[in-house]
Amino acid sequence: MEEIKIFCAATIANISCGFDVLGLALDNVGDEMIVRKVPQKGVTITKIIGQNLPLETHKNVAGVAALALLSKVDTDFGFEIEIYKNIKPGSGIGSSAASSAGAVYGINELLGRPFSNHDLIEFAMQGERLASGVAHADNVAPALLGGFTLVRSTAPLDVLKIHTPNELYATVIHPQIEVKTSDAREILRSSVPLKTAIKQWGNIGGLISGLYTEDYDLIGRSLEDYIVEPIRSILIPAFNSVKTESIKSGALGAGISGSGPSIFALSEGSKNASKVAIAMKKVYDKVGIAYDVHISKINTEGIKKL
Ligand code: HSE
């Protein structure tokens, strides 16, 4: 194989209660990428369509992730990458993760798969370090493995794929402002009162259990974040109204997607997910904020070959 074309999924990190540990992959929102073997060693990003991002390998998350992988293998050829961006940077649905994950996945395929998808997470995390200053894995893990993922530990890396209930759908609304992950991390407190931590890890356990047992009510009850959302939600216009209206219209729960400003809701069934989209749009139409909306099944596959 000399060339591969792939779909790199957008992702929702944190999923309310699981800051930096939980994530899920979307099915119909994502970037496309072409990775090609070339005689010249190293990594060259030849094209980025859709967004104004740096082409220099060391300044581009895909380039940095690709170099991290190539530092572990000997090749007498190199790679060229074309990126077709549909995910807006700073939108909260894993734009940098899609590029980082896509680059390492594509190169690994062209090398004959010396690494497992779990191994690739570590390389893709280097792209996240460039984007946000922190090598968090909660977007790149679902982008690479698909479905819901739990980052049990980053050192050593231990990521688990969690069962996805078949009727679970995500609705995501992206108000057209940009929130940099680094800024959204800067405002967080570094310590958490024990009482708050107890409530939070109760929810993480509840959510994981609800996913495995396909208990939609339990999933809904567990989608509450006592630590990060109260602080970050001030960066997002009309956050509380969007959340309340989503739940009123049938969502199991709602919260900030990654570091925002996108807001996500999970629903049982596509009909409910569509009703939630209407409710979300109504709030922003009233306030006069432009937005994009996505309704998606959970993508249990991760990166897809096109
Ligand atoms: N867990 C990260 C954060 C995800 O919330 O900062 C960023 O998309």
mmCIF file of C-alpha atoms and ligand atoms in Angstrom:
data_model
loop_
_atom_site.group_PDB
_atom_site.id
_atom_site.type_symbol
_atom_site.label_atom_id
_atom_site.label_comp_id
_atom_site.label_asym_id
_atom_site.label_seq_id
_atom_site.Cartn_x
_atom_site.Cartn_y
_atom_site.Cartn_z
ATOM 1 C CA MET A 1 0.000 0.000 0.000
ATOM 2 C CA GLU A 2 1.428 3.392 -1.035
ATOM 3 C CA GLU A 3 -1.428 5.672 0.000
ATOM 4 C CA ILE A 4 -4.384 5.643 2.372
ATOM 5 C CA LYS A 5 -7.456 7.885 2.630
ATOM 6 C CA ILE A 6 -9.186 7.993 6.006
ATOM 7 C CA PHE A 7 -12.036 9.567 7.987
ATOM 8 C CA CYS A 8 -10.831 10.943 11.336
ATOM 9 C CA ALA A 9 -13.701 11.264 13.788
ATOM 10 C CA ALA A 10 -14.599 14.269 15.895
ATOM 11 C CA THR A 11 -14.769 13.372 19.589
ATOM 12 C CA ILE A 12 -16.459 14.496 22.801
ATOM 13 C CA ALA A 13 -14.004 14.475 25.694
ATOM 14 C CA ASN A 14 -14.818 14.477 29.427
ATOM 15 C CA ILE A 15 -18.504 13.487 28.899
ATOM 16 C CA SER A 16 -19.445 15.631 31.922
ATOM 17 C CA CYS A 17 -18.083 13.696 34.905
ATOM 18 C CA GLY A 18 -14.857 12.298 33.402
ATOM 19 C CA PHE A 19 -12.489 15.247 33.012
ATOM 20 C CA ASP A 20 -9.397 14.059 31.084
ATOM 21 C CA VAL A 21 -10.427 10.376 31.335
ATOM 22 C CA LEU A 22 -13.646 9.788 29.349
ATOM 23 C CA GLY A 23 -14.336 10.350 25.664
ATOM 24 C CA LEU A 24 -16.468 9.166 22.753
ATOM 25 C CA ALA A 25 -16.198 9.242 18.964
ATOM 26 C CA LEU A 26 -18.800 10.736 16.619
ATOM 27 C CA ASP A 27 -19.878 8.896 13.500
ATOM 28 C CA ASN A 28 -20.618 11.538 10.893
ATOM 29 C CA VAL A 29 -18.511 14.532 11.918
ATOM 30 C CA GLY A 30 -14.793 14.497 11.189
ATOM 31 C CA ASP A 31 -11.866 15.348 8.942
ATOM 32 C CA GLU A 32 -10.455 13.451 5.996
ATOM 33 C CA MET A 33 -6.811 12.803 5.471
ATOM 34 C CA ILE A 34 -4.599 11.260 2.806
ATOM 35 C CA VAL A 35 -1.281 9.790 3.919
ATOM 36 C CA ARG A 36 1.214 8.771 1.240
ATOM 37 C CA LYS A 37 4.621 7.058 1.200
ATOM 38 C CA VAL A 38 7.304 9.166 -0.518
ATOM 39 C CA PRO A 39 11.007 8.474 -1.222
ATOM 40 C CA GLN A 40 12.187 11.444 0.842
ATOM 41 C CA LYS A 41 12.539 10.636 4.555
ATOM 42 C CA GLY A 42 10.601 12.543 7.216
ATOM 43 C CA VAL A 43 7.075 14.010 7.202
ATOM 44 C CA THR A 44 5.757 16.747 4.919
ATOM 45 C CA ILE A 45 2.324 18.305 5.214
ATOM 46 C CA THR A 46 1.541 19.249 1.648
ATOM 47 C CA LYS A 47 -2.028 20.536 1.911
ATOM 48 C CA ILE A 48 -4.537 21.715 4.511
ATOM 49 C CA ILE A 49 -7.955 22.513 3.096
ATOM 50 C CA GLY A 50 -10.749 24.134 5.146
ATOM 51 C CA GLN A 51 -8.725 25.817 7.902
ATOM 52 C CA ASN A 52 -5.759 28.114 8.152
ATOM 53 C CA LEU A 53 -3.269 25.955 10.070
ATOM 54 C CA PRO A 54 0.548 25.731 9.909
ATOM 55 C CA LEU A 55 2.066 23.466 7.255
ATOM 56 C CA GLU A 56 5.446 23.266 9.019
ATOM 57 C CA THR A 57 5.773 19.743 10.386
ATOM 58 C CA HIS A 58 6.969 20.823 13.845
ATOM 59 C CA LYS A 59 4.174 23.366 14.244
ATOM 60 C CA ASN A 60 1.359 21.082 13.096
ATOM 61 C CA VAL A 61 -0.235 18.560 15.481
ATOM 62 C CA ALA A 62 -0.391 15.890 12.743
ATOM 63 C CA GLY A 63 3.283 16.468 11.960
ATOM 64 C CA VAL A 64 4.372 16.263 15.592
ATOM 65 C CA ALA A 65 2.364 13.077 16.206
ATOM 66 C CA ALA A 66 3.777 11.519 13.009
ATOM 67 C CA LEU A 67 7.354 12.353 14.048
ATOM 68 C CA ALA A 68 6.745 10.797 17.488
ATOM 69 C CA LEU A 69 5.801 7.534 15.768
ATOM 70 C CA LEU A 70 8.698 7.673 13.289
ATOM 71 C CA SER A 71 11.193 8.162 16.129
ATOM 72 C CA LYS A 72 10.383 4.542 17.112
ATOM 73 C CA VAL A 73 10.868 2.890 13.680
ATOM 74 C CA ASP A 74 13.569 2.822 11.020
ATOM 75 C CA THR A 75 12.387 3.556 7.489
ATOM 76 C CA ASP A 76 14.290 4.517 4.353
ATOM 77 C CA PHE A 77 11.311 6.478 3.026
ATOM 78 C CA GLY A 78 9.034 9.208 4.346
ATOM 79 C CA PHE A 79 5.407 10.375 4.342
ATOM 80 C CA GLU A 80 3.292 13.131 2.857
ATOM 81 C CA ILE A 81 0.035 14.211 4.512
ATOM 82 C CA GLU A 82 -2.991 16.053 3.078
ATOM 83 C CA ILE A 83 -5.580 17.250 5.596
ATOM 84 C CA TYR A 84 -9.173 18.145 4.732
ATOM 85 C CA LYS A 85 -10.508 19.866 7.861
ATOM 86 C CA ASN A 86 -14.194 19.884 8.653
ATOM 87 C CA ILE A 87 -13.725 20.240 12.414
ATOM 88 C CA LYS A 88 -13.041 23.810 13.463
ATOM 89 C CA PRO A 89 -10.100 24.296 15.820
ATOM 90 C CA GLY A 90 -11.204 25.563 19.227
ATOM 91 C CA SER A 91 -14.712 24.117 18.831
ATOM 92 C CA GLY A 92 -14.449 21.493 21.596
ATOM 93 C CA ILE A 93 -14.960 18.403 19.454
ATOM 94 C CA GLY A 94 -11.384 17.255 19.112
ATOM 95 C CA SER A 95 -10.032 19.050 16.056
ATOM 96 C CA SER A 96 -6.373 18.557 17.004
ATOM 97 C CA ALA A 97 -7.050 14.975 18.129
ATOM 98 C CA ALA A 98 -8.572 14.040 14.744
ATOM 99 C CA SER A 99 -5.463 15.290 12.923
ATOM 100 C CA SER A 100 -3.016 13.711 15.381
ATOM 101 C CA ALA A 101 -4.848 10.374 15.433
ATOM 102 C CA GLY A 102 -5.276 10.325 11.641
ATOM 103 C CA ALA A 103 -1.588 10.945 10.976
ATOM 104 C CA VAL A 104 -0.341 8.109 13.190
ATOM 105 C CA TYR A 105 -3.077 5.716 12.061
ATOM 106 C CA GLY A 106 -2.317 6.366 8.368
ATOM 107 C CA ILE A 107 1.448 5.948 8.776
ATOM 108 C CA ASN A 108 1.023 2.802 10.867
ATOM 109 C CA GLU A 109 -1.164 1.242 8.138
ATOM 110 C CA LEU A 110 1.385 2.094 5.424
ATOM 111 C CA LEU A 111 4.144 0.541 7.555
ATOM 112 C CA GLY A 112 2.201 -2.739 7.833
ATOM 113 C CA ARG A 113 0.895 -2.071 11.360
ATOM 114 C CA PRO A 114 3.933 -2.400 13.616
ATOM 115 C CA PHE A 115 1.878 -0.752 16.388
ATOM 116 C CA SER A 116 -1.523 -1.529 17.911
ATOM 117 C CA ASN A 117 -4.153 1.235 17.991
ATOM 118 C CA HIS A 118 -3.554 1.414 21.756
ATOM 119 C CA ASP A 119 0.176 2.069 21.099
ATOM 120 C CA LEU A 120 -0.736 4.827 18.655
ATOM 121 C CA ILE A 121 -2.510 6.792 21.404
ATOM 122 C CA GLU A 122 0.837 7.651 22.977
ATOM 123 C CA PHE A 123 2.156 9.161 19.705
ATOM 124 C CA ALA A 124 -1.069 11.060 19.015
ATOM 125 C CA MET A 125 -0.901 12.530 22.524
ATOM 126 C CA GLN A 126 2.213 14.447 21.430
ATOM 127 C CA GLY A 127 0.012 16.364 18.987
ATOM 128 C CA GLU A 128 -2.285 17.240 21.902
ATOM 129 C CA ARG A 129 0.715 18.482 23.861
ATOM 130 C CA LEU A 130 1.506 20.891 21.021
ATOM 131 C CA ALA A 131 -2.124 22.058 20.794
ATOM 132 C CA SER A 132 -2.918 22.600 24.472
ATOM 133 C CA GLY A 133 0.314 22.275 26.445
ATOM 134 C CA VAL A 134 -0.879 19.003 27.999
ATOM 135 C CA ALA A 135 -0.645 15.532 26.436
ATOM 136 C CA HIS A 136 -4.194 14.517 27.411
ATOM 137 C CA ALA A 137 -5.534 11.316 25.825
ATOM 138 C CA ASP A 138 -9.302 11.666 26.195
ATOM 139 C CA ASN A 139 -9.859 12.839 22.593
ATOM 140 C CA VAL A 140 -7.188 10.820 20.767
ATOM 141 C CA ALA A 141 -8.237 7.579 22.517
ATOM 142 C CA PRO A 142 -11.817 7.504 21.170
ATOM 143 C CA ALA A 143 -10.600 8.899 17.817
ATOM 144 C CA LEU A 144 -8.312 5.852 17.461
ATOM 145 C CA LEU A 145 -10.272 3.101 19.249
ATOM 146 C CA GLY A 146 -13.846 4.268 18.574
ATOM 147 C CA GLY A 147 -16.809 4.116 20.960
ATOM 148 C CA PHE A 148 -16.470 5.255 24.548
ATOM 149 C CA THR A 149 -13.006 5.132 26.086
ATOM 150 C CA LEU A 150 -11.653 5.431 29.614
ATOM 151 C CA VAL A 151 -8.107 6.616 30.198
ATOM 152 C CA ARG A 152 -7.392 4.688 33.385
ATOM 153 C CA SER A 153 -3.803 5.926 33.442
ATOM 154 C CA THR A 154 -1.488 7.921 31.192
ATOM 155 C CA ALA A 155 1.815 6.787 32.756
ATOM 156 C CA PRO A 156 1.924 3.938 31.988
ATOM 157 C CA LEU A 157 -0.737 4.359 29.316
ATOM 158 C CA ASP A 158 -3.765 2.178 30.030
ATOM 159 C CA VAL A 159 -6.851 2.935 27.954
ATOM 160 C CA LEU A 160 -10.016 0.832 27.994
ATOM 161 C CA LYS A 161 -12.728 0.691 25.376
ATOM 162 C CA ILE A 162 -16.155 0.773 27.016
ATOM 163 C CA HIS A 163 -19.327 -0.833 25.620
ATOM 164 C CA THR A 164 -21.586 1.486 23.573
ATOM 165 C CA PRO A 165 -25.371 1.034 23.854
ATOM 166 C CA ASN A 166 -26.816 0.706 20.370
ATOM 167 C CA GLU A 167 -29.488 3.394 20.690
ATOM 168 C CA LEU A 168 -27.250 6.110 22.091
ATOM 169 C CA TYR A 169 -27.002 9.319 20.032
ATOM 170 C CA ALA A 170 -25.130 12.571 20.566
ATOM 171 C CA THR A 171 -26.357 16.054 19.702
ATOM 172 C CA VAL A 172 -23.710 18.770 19.614
ATOM 173 C CA ILE A 173 -24.208 22.507 19.186
ATOM 174 C CA HIS A 174 -21.214 24.704 18.450
ATOM 175 C CA PRO A 175 -21.769 28.410 19.138
ATOM 176 C CA GLN A 176 -19.476 30.224 16.715
ATOM 177 C CA ILE A 177 -16.851 31.396 19.150
ATOM 178 C CA GLU A 178 -13.429 29.883 19.759
ATOM 179 C CA VAL A 179 -12.266 28.692 23.182
ATOM 180 C CA LYS A 180 -8.634 27.604 23.358
ATOM 181 C CA THR A 181 -8.172 24.433 25.415
ATOM 182 C CA SER A 182 -5.106 25.989 27.070
ATOM 183 C CA ASP A 183 -7.229 28.968 28.258
ATOM 184 C CA ALA A 184 -10.043 26.679 29.414
ATOM 185 C CA ARG A 185 -7.524 24.678 31.458
ATOM 186 C CA GLU A 186 -5.855 27.737 32.936
ATOM 187 C CA ILE A 187 -8.998 28.805 34.796
ATOM 188 C CA LEU A 188 -9.495 25.465 36.583
ATOM 189 C CA ARG A 189 -8.678 25.002 40.250
ATOM 190 C CA SER A 190 -5.878 22.581 41.077
ATOM 191 C CA SER A 191 -7.557 20.997 44.088
ATOM 192 C CA VAL A 192 -11.023 19.538 44.701
ATOM 193 C CA PRO A 193 -12.794 19.203 48.065
ATOM 194 C CA LEU A 194 -13.219 15.558 49.088
ATOM 195 C CA LYS A 195 -17.029 15.905 49.262
ATOM 196 C CA THR A 196 -17.104 17.069 45.630
ATOM 197 C CA ALA A 197 -14.708 14.323 44.500
ATOM 198 C CA ILE A 198 -16.964 11.689 46.084
ATOM 199 C CA LYS A 199 -19.962 12.902 44.070
ATOM 200 C CA GLN A 200 -17.873 13.003 40.898
ATOM 201 C CA TRP A 201 -16.402 9.495 41.076
ATOM 202 C CA GLY A 202 -19.846 8.137 41.966
ATOM 203 C CA ASN A 203 -20.994 9.501 38.619
ATOM 204 C CA ILE A 204 -18.039 8.083 36.680
ATOM 205 C CA GLY A 205 -18.755 4.606 38.062
ATOM 206 C CA GLY A 206 -22.466 5.087 37.356
ATOM 207 C CA LEU A 207 -21.834 6.148 33.778
ATOM 208 C CA ILE A 208 -19.538 3.204 33.013
ATOM 209 C CA SER A 209 -22.021 0.802 34.591
ATOM 210 C CA GLY A 210 -24.917 2.408 32.681
ATOM 211 C CA LEU A 211 -23.052 2.013 29.379
ATOM 212 C CA TYR A 212 -22.362 -1.689 29.973
ATOM 213 C CA THR A 213 -25.868 -2.505 31.168
ATOM 214 C CA GLU A 214 -27.491 -0.220 28.553
ATOM 215 C CA ASP A 215 -29.364 1.471 31.392
ATOM 216 C CA TYR A 216 -30.238 4.796 29.775
ATOM 217 C CA ASP A 217 -31.689 6.331 32.948
ATOM 218 C CA LEU A 218 -28.509 5.540 34.863
ATOM 219 C CA ILE A 219 -26.452 7.085 32.035
ATOM 220 C CA GLY A 220 -28.586 10.233 32.354
ATOM 221 C CA ARG A 221 -28.313 10.403 36.159
ATOM 222 C CA SER A 222 -24.538 10.081 35.906
ATOM 223 C CA LEU A 223 -24.046 12.890 33.379
ATOM 224 C CA GLU A 224 -23.319 15.572 35.976
ATOM 225 C CA ASP A 225 -20.012 17.369 36.493
ATOM 226 C CA TYR A 226 -19.456 19.050 39.860
ATOM 227 C CA ILE A 227 -15.851 20.073 39.243
ATOM 228 C CA VAL A 228 -15.136 21.563 35.818
ATOM 229 C CA GLU A 229 -18.504 22.586 34.353
ATOM 230 C CA PRO A 230 -19.369 25.160 37.049
ATOM 231 C CA ILE A 231 -16.143 27.009 36.200
ATOM 232 C CA ARG A 232 -15.938 26.598 32.431
ATOM 233 C CA SER A 233 -19.610 27.185 31.714
ATOM 234 C CA ILE A 234 -19.096 30.935 32.198
ATOM 235 C CA LEU A 235 -17.095 30.927 28.938
ATOM 236 C CA ILE A 236 -20.079 29.579 26.978
ATOM 237 C CA PRO A 237 -23.001 31.805 25.997
ATOM 238 C CA ALA A 238 -26.380 30.656 27.398
ATOM 239 C CA PHE A 239 -24.872 27.370 28.610
ATOM 240 C CA ASN A 240 -27.419 26.814 31.383
ATOM 241 C CA SER A 241 -30.401 27.446 29.097
ATOM 242 C CA VAL A 242 -29.067 25.099 26.408
ATOM 243 C CA LYS A 243 -28.492 22.383 29.021
ATOM 244 C CA THR A 244 -31.885 22.820 30.696
ATOM 245 C CA GLU A 245 -33.809 22.946 27.405
ATOM 246 C CA SER A 246 -31.968 19.864 26.092
ATOM 247 C CA ILE A 247 -32.982 17.830 29.118
ATOM 248 C CA LYS A 248 -36.561 19.192 29.018
ATOM 249 C CA SER A 249 -36.843 18.094 25.384
ATOM 250 C CA GLY A 250 -35.796 14.527 26.178
ATOM 251 C CA ALA A 251 -31.987 14.342 26.476
ATOM 252 C CA LEU A 252 -30.620 11.921 29.055
ATOM 253 C CA GLY A 253 -28.127 14.595 30.072
ATOM 254 C CA ALA A 254 -26.002 17.407 28.661
ATOM 255 C CA GLY A 255 -22.726 19.158 29.340
ATOM 256 C CA ILE A 256 -19.673 20.861 27.861
ATOM 257 C CA SER A 257 -18.024 19.003 25.001
ATOM 258 C CA GLY A 258 -14.306 18.809 25.801
ATOM 259 C CA SER A 259 -13.080 22.255 26.753
ATOM 260 C CA GLY A 260 -16.010 23.933 24.949
ATOM 261 C CA PRO A 261 -17.595 26.006 23.609
ATOM 262 C CA SER A 262 -19.589 23.155 22.048
ATOM 263 C CA ILE A 263 -22.337 21.708 24.224
ATOM 264 C CA PHE A 264 -23.308 18.051 23.868
ATOM 265 C CA ALA A 265 -26.329 16.029 24.905
ATOM 266 C CA LEU A 266 -26.829 12.259 24.862
ATOM 267 C CA SER A 267 -30.213 10.770 23.965
ATOM 268 C CA GLU A 268 -31.823 7.388 23.555
ATOM 269 C CA GLY A 269 -32.763 7.083 19.874
ATOM 270 C CA SER A 270 -32.271 9.393 16.912
ATOM 271 C CA LYS A 271 -35.749 10.956 17.236
ATOM 272 C CA ASN A 272 -34.943 12.251 20.707
ATOM 273 C CA ALA A 273 -31.549 13.477 19.510
ATOM 274 C CA SER A 274 -33.294 15.497 16.763
ATOM 275 C CA LYS A 275 -35.765 17.007 19.253
ATOM 276 C CA VAL A 276 -32.812 18.041 21.406
ATOM 277 C CA ALA A 277 -31.180 19.721 18.391
ATOM 278 C CA ILE A 278 -34.338 21.792 17.841
ATOM 279 C CA ALA A 279 -34.405 22.821 21.514
ATOM 280 C CA MET A 280 -30.722 23.804 21.454
ATOM 281 C CA LYS A 281 -31.137 25.839 18.253
ATOM 282 C CA LYS A 282 -34.142 27.682 19.714
ATOM 283 C CA VAL A 283 -32.029 28.958 22.609
ATOM 284 C CA TYR A 284 -29.293 30.337 20.349
ATOM 285 C CA ASP A 285 -31.802 31.735 17.828
ATOM 286 C CA LYS A 286 -33.387 33.690 20.683
ATOM 287 C CA VAL A 287 -30.049 35.039 21.930
ATOM 288 C CA GLY A 288 -28.862 35.704 18.363
ATOM 289 C CA ILE A 289 -25.790 33.493 18.325
ATOM 290 C CA ALA A 290 -24.690 31.688 15.161
ATOM 291 C CA TYR A 291 -24.107 27.941 15.534
ATOM 292 C CA ASP A 292 -23.479 24.571 13.886
ATOM 293 C CA VAL A 293 -25.424 21.518 15.020
ATOM 294 C CA HIS A 294 -24.499 17.860 14.635
ATOM 295 C CA ILE A 295 -26.586 14.777 15.397
ATOM 296 C CA SER A 296 -24.589 11.580 15.403
ATOM 297 C CA LYS A 297 -24.689 7.957 16.406
ATOM 298 C CA ILE A 298 -21.684 6.897 18.472
ATOM 299 C CA ASN A 299 -18.896 5.691 16.179
ATOM 300 C CA THR A 300 -17.698 2.373 17.545
ATOM 301 C CA GLU A 301 -15.035 1.931 14.843
ATOM 302 C CA GLY A 302 -12.861 5.040 15.257
ATOM 303 C CA ILE A 303 -10.861 5.922 12.158
ATOM 304 C CA LYS A 304 -12.426 4.613 8.949
ATOM 305 C CA LYS A 305 -10.717 3.783 5.665
ATOM 306 C CA LEU A 306 -12.352 5.567 2.726
HETATM 307 N N1 HSE B 1 -9.932 16.909 28.772
HETATM 308 C C1 HSE B 1 -9.561 18.022 27.937
HETATM 309 C C2 HSE B 1 -10.024 19.296 28.630
HETATM 310 C C3 HSE B 1 -10.221 17.881 26.599
HETATM 311 O O1 HSE B 1 -11.186 19.343 29.014
HETATM 312 O O2 HSE B 1 -9.238 20.223 28.770
HETATM 313 C C4 HSE B 1 -9.950 19.002 25.656
HETATM 314 O O3 HSE B 1 -10.707 18.785 24.475
#
